[in-house]
Short mmCIF file of C-alpha atoms in Angstrom, two decimals:
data_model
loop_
_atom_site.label_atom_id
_atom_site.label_comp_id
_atom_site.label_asym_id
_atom_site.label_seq_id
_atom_site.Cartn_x
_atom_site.Cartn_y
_atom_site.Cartn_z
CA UNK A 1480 0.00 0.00 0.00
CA UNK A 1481 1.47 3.60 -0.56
CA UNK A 1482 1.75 5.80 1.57
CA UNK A 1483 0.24 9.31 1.03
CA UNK A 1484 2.63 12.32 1.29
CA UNK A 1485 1.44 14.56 4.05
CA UNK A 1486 2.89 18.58 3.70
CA UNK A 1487 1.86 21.43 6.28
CA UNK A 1488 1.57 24.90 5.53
CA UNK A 1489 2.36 26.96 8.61
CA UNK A 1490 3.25 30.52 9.37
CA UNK A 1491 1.24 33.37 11.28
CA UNK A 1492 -1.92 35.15 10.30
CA UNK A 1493 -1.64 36.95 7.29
CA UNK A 1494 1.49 35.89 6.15
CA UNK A 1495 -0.37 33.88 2.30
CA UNK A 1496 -0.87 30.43 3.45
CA UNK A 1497 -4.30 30.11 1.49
CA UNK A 1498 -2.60 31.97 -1.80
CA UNK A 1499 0.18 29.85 -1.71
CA UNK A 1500 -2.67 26.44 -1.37
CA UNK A 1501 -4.49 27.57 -3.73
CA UNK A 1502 -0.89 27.88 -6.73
CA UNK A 1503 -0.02 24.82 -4.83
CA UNK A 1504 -3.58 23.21 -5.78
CA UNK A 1505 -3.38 24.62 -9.03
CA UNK A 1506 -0.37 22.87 -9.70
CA UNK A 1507 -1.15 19.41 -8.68
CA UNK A 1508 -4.44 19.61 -10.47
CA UNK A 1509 -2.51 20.39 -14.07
CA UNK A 1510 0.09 17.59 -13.39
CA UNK A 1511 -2.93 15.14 -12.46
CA UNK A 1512 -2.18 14.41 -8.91
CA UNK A 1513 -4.82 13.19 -6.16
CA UNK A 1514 -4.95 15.08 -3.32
CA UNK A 1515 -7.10 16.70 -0.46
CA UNK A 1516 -7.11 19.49 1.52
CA UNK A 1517 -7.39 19.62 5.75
CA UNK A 1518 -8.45 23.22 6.66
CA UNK A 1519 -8.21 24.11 10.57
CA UNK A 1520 -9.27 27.79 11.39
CA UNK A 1521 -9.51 28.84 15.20
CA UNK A 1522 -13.05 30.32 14.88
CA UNK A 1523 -16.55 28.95 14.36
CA UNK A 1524 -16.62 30.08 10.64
CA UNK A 1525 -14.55 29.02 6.99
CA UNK A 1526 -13.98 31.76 5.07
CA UNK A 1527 -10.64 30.45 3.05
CA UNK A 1528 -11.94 27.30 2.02
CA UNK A 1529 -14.17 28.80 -0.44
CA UNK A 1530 -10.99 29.29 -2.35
CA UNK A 1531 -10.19 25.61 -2.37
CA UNK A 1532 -11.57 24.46 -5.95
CA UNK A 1533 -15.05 22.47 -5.95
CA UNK A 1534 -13.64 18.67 -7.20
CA UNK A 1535 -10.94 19.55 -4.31
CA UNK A 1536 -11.92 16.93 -1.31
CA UNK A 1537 -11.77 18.72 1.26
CA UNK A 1538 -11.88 18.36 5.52
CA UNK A 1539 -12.72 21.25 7.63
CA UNK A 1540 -11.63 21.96 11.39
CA UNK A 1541 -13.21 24.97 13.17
CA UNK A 1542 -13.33 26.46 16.46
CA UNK A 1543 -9.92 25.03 17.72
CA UNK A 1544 -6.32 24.50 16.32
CA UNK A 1545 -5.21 21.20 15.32
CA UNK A 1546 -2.12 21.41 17.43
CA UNK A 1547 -3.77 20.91 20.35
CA UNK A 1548 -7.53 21.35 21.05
CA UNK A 1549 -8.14 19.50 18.10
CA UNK A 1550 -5.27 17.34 17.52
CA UNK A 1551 -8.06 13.81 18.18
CA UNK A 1552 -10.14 15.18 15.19
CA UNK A 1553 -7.12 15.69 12.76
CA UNK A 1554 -5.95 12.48 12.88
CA UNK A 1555 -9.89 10.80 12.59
CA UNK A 1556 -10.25 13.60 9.18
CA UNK A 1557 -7.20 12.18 7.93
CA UNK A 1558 -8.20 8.79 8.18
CA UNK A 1559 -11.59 9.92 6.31
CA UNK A 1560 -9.93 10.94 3.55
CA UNK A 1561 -7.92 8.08 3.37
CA UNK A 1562 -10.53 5.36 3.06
CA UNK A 1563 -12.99 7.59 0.99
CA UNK A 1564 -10.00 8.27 -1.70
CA UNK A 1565 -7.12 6.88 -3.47
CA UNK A 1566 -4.49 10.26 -2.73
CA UNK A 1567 -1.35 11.36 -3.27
CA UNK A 1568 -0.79 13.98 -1.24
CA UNK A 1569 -2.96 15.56 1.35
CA UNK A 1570 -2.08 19.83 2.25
CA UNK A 1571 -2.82 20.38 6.09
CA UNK A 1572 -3.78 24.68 6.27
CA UNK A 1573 -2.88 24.93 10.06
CA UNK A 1574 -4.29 28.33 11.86
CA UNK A 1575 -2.23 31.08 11.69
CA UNK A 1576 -0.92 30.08 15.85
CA UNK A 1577 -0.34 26.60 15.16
CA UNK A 1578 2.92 24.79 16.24
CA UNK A 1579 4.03 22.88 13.57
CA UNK A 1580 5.77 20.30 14.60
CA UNK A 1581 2.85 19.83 17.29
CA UNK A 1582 0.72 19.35 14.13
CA UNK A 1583 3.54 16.85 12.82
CA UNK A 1584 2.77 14.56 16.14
CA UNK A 1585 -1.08 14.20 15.20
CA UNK A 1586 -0.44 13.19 11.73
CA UNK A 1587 1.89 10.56 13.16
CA UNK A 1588 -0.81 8.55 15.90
CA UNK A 1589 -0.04 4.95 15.48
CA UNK A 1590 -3.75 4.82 13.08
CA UNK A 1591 -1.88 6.93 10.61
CA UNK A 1592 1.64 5.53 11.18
CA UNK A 1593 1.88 3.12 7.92
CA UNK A 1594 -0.62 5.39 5.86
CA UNK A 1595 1.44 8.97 5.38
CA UNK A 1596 4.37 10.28 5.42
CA UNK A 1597 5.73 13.90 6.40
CA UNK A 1598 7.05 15.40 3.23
CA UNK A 1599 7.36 18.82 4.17
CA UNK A 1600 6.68 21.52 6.94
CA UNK A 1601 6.29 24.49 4.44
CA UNK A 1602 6.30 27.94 6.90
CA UNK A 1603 5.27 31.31 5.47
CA UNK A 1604 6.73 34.58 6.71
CA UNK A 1605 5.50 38.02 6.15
CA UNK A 1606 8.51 39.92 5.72
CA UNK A 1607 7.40 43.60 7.34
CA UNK A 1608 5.54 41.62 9.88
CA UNK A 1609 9.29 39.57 10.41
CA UNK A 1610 10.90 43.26 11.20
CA UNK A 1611 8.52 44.25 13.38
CA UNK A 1612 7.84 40.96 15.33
CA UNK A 1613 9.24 42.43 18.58
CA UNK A 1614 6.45 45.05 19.33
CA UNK A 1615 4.28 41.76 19.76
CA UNK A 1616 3.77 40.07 22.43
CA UNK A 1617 6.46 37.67 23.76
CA UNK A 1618 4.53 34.34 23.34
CA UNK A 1619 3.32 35.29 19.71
CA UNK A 1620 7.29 36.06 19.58
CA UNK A 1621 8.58 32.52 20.27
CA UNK A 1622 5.28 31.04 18.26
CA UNK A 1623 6.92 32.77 15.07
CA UNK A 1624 10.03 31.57 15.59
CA UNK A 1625 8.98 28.04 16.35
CA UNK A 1626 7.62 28.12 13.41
CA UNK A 1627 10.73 29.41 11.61
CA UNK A 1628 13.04 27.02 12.91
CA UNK A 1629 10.80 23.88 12.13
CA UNK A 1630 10.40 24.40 8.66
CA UNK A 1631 11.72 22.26 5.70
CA UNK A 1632 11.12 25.53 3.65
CA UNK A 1633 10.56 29.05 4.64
CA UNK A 1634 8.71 31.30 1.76
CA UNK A 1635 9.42 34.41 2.81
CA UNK A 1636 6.79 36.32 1.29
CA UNK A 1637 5.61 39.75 0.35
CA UNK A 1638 9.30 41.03 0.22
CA UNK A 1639 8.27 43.74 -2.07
CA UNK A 1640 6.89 45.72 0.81
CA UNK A 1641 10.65 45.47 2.10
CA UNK A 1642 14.31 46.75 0.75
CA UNK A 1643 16.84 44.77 -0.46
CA UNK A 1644 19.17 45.49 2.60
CA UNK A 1645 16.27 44.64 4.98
CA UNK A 1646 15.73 41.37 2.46
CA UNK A 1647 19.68 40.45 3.00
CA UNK A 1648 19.11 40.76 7.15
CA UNK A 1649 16.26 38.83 7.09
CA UNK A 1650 17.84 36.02 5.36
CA UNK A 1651 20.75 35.65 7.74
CA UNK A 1652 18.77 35.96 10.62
CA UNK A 1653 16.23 33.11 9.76
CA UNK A 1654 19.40 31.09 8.56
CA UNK A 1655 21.15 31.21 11.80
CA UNK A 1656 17.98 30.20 13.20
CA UNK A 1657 17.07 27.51 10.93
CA UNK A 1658 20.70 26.12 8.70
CA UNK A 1659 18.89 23.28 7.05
CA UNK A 1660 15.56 24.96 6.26
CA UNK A 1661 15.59 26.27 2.16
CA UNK A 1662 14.62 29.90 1.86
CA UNK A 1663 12.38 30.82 -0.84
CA UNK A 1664 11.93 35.03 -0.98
CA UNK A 1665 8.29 35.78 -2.90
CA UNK A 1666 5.76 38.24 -4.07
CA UNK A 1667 2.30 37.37 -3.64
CA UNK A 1668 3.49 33.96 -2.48
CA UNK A 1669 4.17 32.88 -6.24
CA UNK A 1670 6.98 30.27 -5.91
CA UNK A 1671 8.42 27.32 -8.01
CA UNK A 1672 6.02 24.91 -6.87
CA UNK A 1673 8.30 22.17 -8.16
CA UNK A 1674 10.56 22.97 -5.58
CA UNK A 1675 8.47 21.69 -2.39
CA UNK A 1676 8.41 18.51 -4.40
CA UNK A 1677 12.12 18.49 -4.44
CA UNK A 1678 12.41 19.17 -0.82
CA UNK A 1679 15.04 16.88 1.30
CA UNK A 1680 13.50 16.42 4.75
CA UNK A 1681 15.31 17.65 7.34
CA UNK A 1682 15.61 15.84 10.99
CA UNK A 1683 13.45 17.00 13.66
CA UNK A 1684 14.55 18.24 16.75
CA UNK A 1685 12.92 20.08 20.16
CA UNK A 1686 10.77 22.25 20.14
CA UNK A 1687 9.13 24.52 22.83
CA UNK A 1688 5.12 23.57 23.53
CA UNK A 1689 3.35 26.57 23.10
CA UNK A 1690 -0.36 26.28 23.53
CA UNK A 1691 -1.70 28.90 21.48
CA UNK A 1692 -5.39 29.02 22.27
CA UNK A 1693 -4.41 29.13 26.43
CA UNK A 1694 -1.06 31.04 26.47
CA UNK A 1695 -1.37 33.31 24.09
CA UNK A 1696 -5.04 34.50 25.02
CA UNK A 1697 -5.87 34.32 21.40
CA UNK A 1698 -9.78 34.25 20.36
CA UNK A 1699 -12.19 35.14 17.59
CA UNK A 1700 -14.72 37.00 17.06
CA UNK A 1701 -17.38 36.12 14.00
CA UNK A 1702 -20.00 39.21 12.80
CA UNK A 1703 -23.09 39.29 10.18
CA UNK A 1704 -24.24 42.23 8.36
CA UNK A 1705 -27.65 42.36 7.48
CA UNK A 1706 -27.25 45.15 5.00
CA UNK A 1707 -24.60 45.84 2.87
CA UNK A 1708 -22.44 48.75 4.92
CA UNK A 1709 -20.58 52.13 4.01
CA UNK A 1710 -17.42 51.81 2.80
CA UNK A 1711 -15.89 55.27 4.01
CA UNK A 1712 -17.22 54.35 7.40
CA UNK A 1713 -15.90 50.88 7.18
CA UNK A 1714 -12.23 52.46 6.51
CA UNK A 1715 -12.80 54.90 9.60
CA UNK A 1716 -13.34 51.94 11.42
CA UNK A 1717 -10.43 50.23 10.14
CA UNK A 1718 -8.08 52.94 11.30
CA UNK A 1719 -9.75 52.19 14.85
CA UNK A 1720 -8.66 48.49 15.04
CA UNK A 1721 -5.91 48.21 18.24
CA UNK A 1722 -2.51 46.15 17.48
CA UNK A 1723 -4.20 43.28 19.36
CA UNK A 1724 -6.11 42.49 16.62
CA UNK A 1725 -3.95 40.77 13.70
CA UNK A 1726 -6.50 39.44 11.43
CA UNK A 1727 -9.79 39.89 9.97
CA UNK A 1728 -11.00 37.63 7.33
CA UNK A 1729 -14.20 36.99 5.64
CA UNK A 1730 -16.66 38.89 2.93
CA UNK A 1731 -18.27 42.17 2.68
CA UNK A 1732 -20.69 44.19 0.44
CA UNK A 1733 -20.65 47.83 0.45
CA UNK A 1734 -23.50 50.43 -0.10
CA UNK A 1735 -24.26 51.26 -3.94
CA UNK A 1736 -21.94 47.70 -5.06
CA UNK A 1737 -23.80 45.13 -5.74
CA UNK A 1738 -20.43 42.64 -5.37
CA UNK A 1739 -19.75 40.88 -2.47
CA UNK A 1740 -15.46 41.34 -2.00
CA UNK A 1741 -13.19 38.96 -0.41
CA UNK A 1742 -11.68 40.77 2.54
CA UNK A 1743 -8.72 40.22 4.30
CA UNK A 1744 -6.90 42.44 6.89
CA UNK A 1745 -3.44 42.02 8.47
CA UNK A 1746 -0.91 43.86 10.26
CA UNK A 1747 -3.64 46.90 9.64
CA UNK A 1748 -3.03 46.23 5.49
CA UNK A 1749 -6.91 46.07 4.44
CA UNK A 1750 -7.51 44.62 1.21
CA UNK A 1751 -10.29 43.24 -0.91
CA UNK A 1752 -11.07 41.63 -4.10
CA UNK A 1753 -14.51 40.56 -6.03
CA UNK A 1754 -15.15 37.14 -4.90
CA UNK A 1755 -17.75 36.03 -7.83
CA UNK A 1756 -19.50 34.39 -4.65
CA UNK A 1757 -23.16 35.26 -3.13
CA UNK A 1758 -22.16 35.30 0.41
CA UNK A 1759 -23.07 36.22 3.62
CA UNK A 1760 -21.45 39.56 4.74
CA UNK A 1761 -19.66 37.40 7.31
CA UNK A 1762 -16.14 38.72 8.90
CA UNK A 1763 -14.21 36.87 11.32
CA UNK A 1764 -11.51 38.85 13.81
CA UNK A 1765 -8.21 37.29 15.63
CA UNK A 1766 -6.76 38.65 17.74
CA UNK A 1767 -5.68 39.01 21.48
CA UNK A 1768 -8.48 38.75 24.23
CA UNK A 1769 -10.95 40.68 22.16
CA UNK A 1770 -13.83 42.73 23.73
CA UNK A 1771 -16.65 40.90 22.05
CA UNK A 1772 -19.18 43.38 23.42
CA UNK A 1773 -17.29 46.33 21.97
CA UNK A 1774 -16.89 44.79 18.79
CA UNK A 1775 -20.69 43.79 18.37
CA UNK A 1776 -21.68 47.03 19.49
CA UNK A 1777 -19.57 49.02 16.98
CA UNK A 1778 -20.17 47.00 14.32
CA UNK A 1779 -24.03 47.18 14.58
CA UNK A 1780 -23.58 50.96 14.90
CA UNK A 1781 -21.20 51.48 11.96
CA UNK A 1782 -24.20 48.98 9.78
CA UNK A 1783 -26.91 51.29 10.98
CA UNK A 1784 -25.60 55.04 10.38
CA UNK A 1785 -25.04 52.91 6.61
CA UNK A 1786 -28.52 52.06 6.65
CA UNK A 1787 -29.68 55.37 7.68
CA UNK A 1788 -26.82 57.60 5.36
CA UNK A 1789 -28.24 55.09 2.29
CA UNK A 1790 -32.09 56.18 2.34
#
């Protein structure tokens, strides 16, 4: 029996883990290979596996992060997808606060043992978010760099929002952290695809147990508008958001459009995109111990001086 090559993307929020699926998806599905898709996000709501395509099987995980909380329900998805299809591969989307290598254990339980093997631990960077990693908080601190120093391959991504002398710095730093580990620099997460293939596994060694959902106080907070909602007063509201918050994710329609945009926010970079989807205006936030009563209030506020400004 084969076994079916199991690859984790990892890397903090924001830093192009679902663009760099969905080239990596692309890929496979040109060259003909089987494979599936496990999705783990920490909140009660997908948003990014919309962008996995249709014919794509896929497994979802919500509300938890594999690397811990959920670690049981990875390893009984896994097996799933194993007896419902013949696969190749099989690309593991941890949550932006995932520990890689703590992922790494669950896909090895002794039910999986002689069904997968660990190809690669494929970590994402954000470049400016690299620089600045010391004005967050010290747990979120080591997380990143756990996740740095496990990794077969390191994309480090988005260096165009960087210069080249910052782009030289970067790369020794990570390579005194990680020797072994290949460093890819990209744009938009576009890399040779071919070479995660290619990858040589490297040998695993300690790592520090952080438990992101406990230690690092980090929770979500999921919010429907009724109504499609005012874009200038959305972007007021933007400029609001506190440092805490490092993500927002999920879909929006604004007055007088009649698209509904993909929007993503990170590192207080908002940006949006049509979708070509009819969904709900749905946006999820992560960040650290958010005021869920704040959030909920403002948010039904900011919907209802659209309503009102609209008529």
């Amino acid at each position: 029996m084969k076994n079916v090559e199991i690859n984790i993307l990892s890397g903090f929020l924001g830093s192009g883990k679902t663009t760099l699926l969905q080239k990596i998806l692309e890929k496979e599905q040109r060259g003909r290979k089987k494979v599936a898709v496990v999705m783990n996000e920490i909140g009660q709501v997908s948003i990014d596996s919309d962008s996995v395509p249709k014919n794509t099987p896929l497994k979802e995980l919500l509300n938890g992060c594999v690397c811990c909380t959920l670690s049981d329900q990875l390893e009984v998805q896994i097996s799933e997808l194993l007896n419902q299809y013949d696969l190749d591969a099989i690309y593991i989307e941890t949550t932006g606060i995932a520990h890689p290598i703590e992922v790494l254990d669950s896909c090895l339980s002794p039910l999986l043992a002689e069904k997968v093997r660990i190809h690669s631990i494929i970590t994402l960077l954000d470049a400016a978010c690299w620089m600045e990693r010391k004005e967050l908080k010290i747990p979120l601190q080591k997380l990143i760099a756990e996740q740095v120093k496990h990794a077969d391959m390191i994309v480090l991504n988005k260096i165009d929002c960087i210069s080249r002398n910052s782009l030289k710095r970067i790369k020794e730093e990570l390579l005194s952290m990680n020797p072994r580990g290949k460093i890819i620099p990209a744009e938009f997460a576009s890399i040779d695809i071919g070479t995660i293939k290619n990858l040589q596994k490297k040998e695993r060694v300690e790592h520090e147990k952080i438990h992101a959902v406990q230690h690092l106080h980090m929770k979500t907070y999921v919010h429907t508008f009724l109504h499609p909602i005012s874009e200038k007063l959305f972007r007021d509201f933007l400029r609001t958001m506190p440092d805490t918050i490092y993500r927002i994710k999920g879909y929006i329609r604004f007055t007088g459009n009649p698209d509904t945009l993909l929007f993503q926010y990170a590192y207080g970079m908002p940006f949006h995109t049509k979708s070509g989807l009819k969904m709900n205006n749905t946006l999820v936030f992560i960040g650290d111990d958010l005021d869920h009563d704040n959030l909920q209030e403002t948010l039904c506020n900011l919907e209802d001086r659209s309503v009102s400004t609209a008529h």
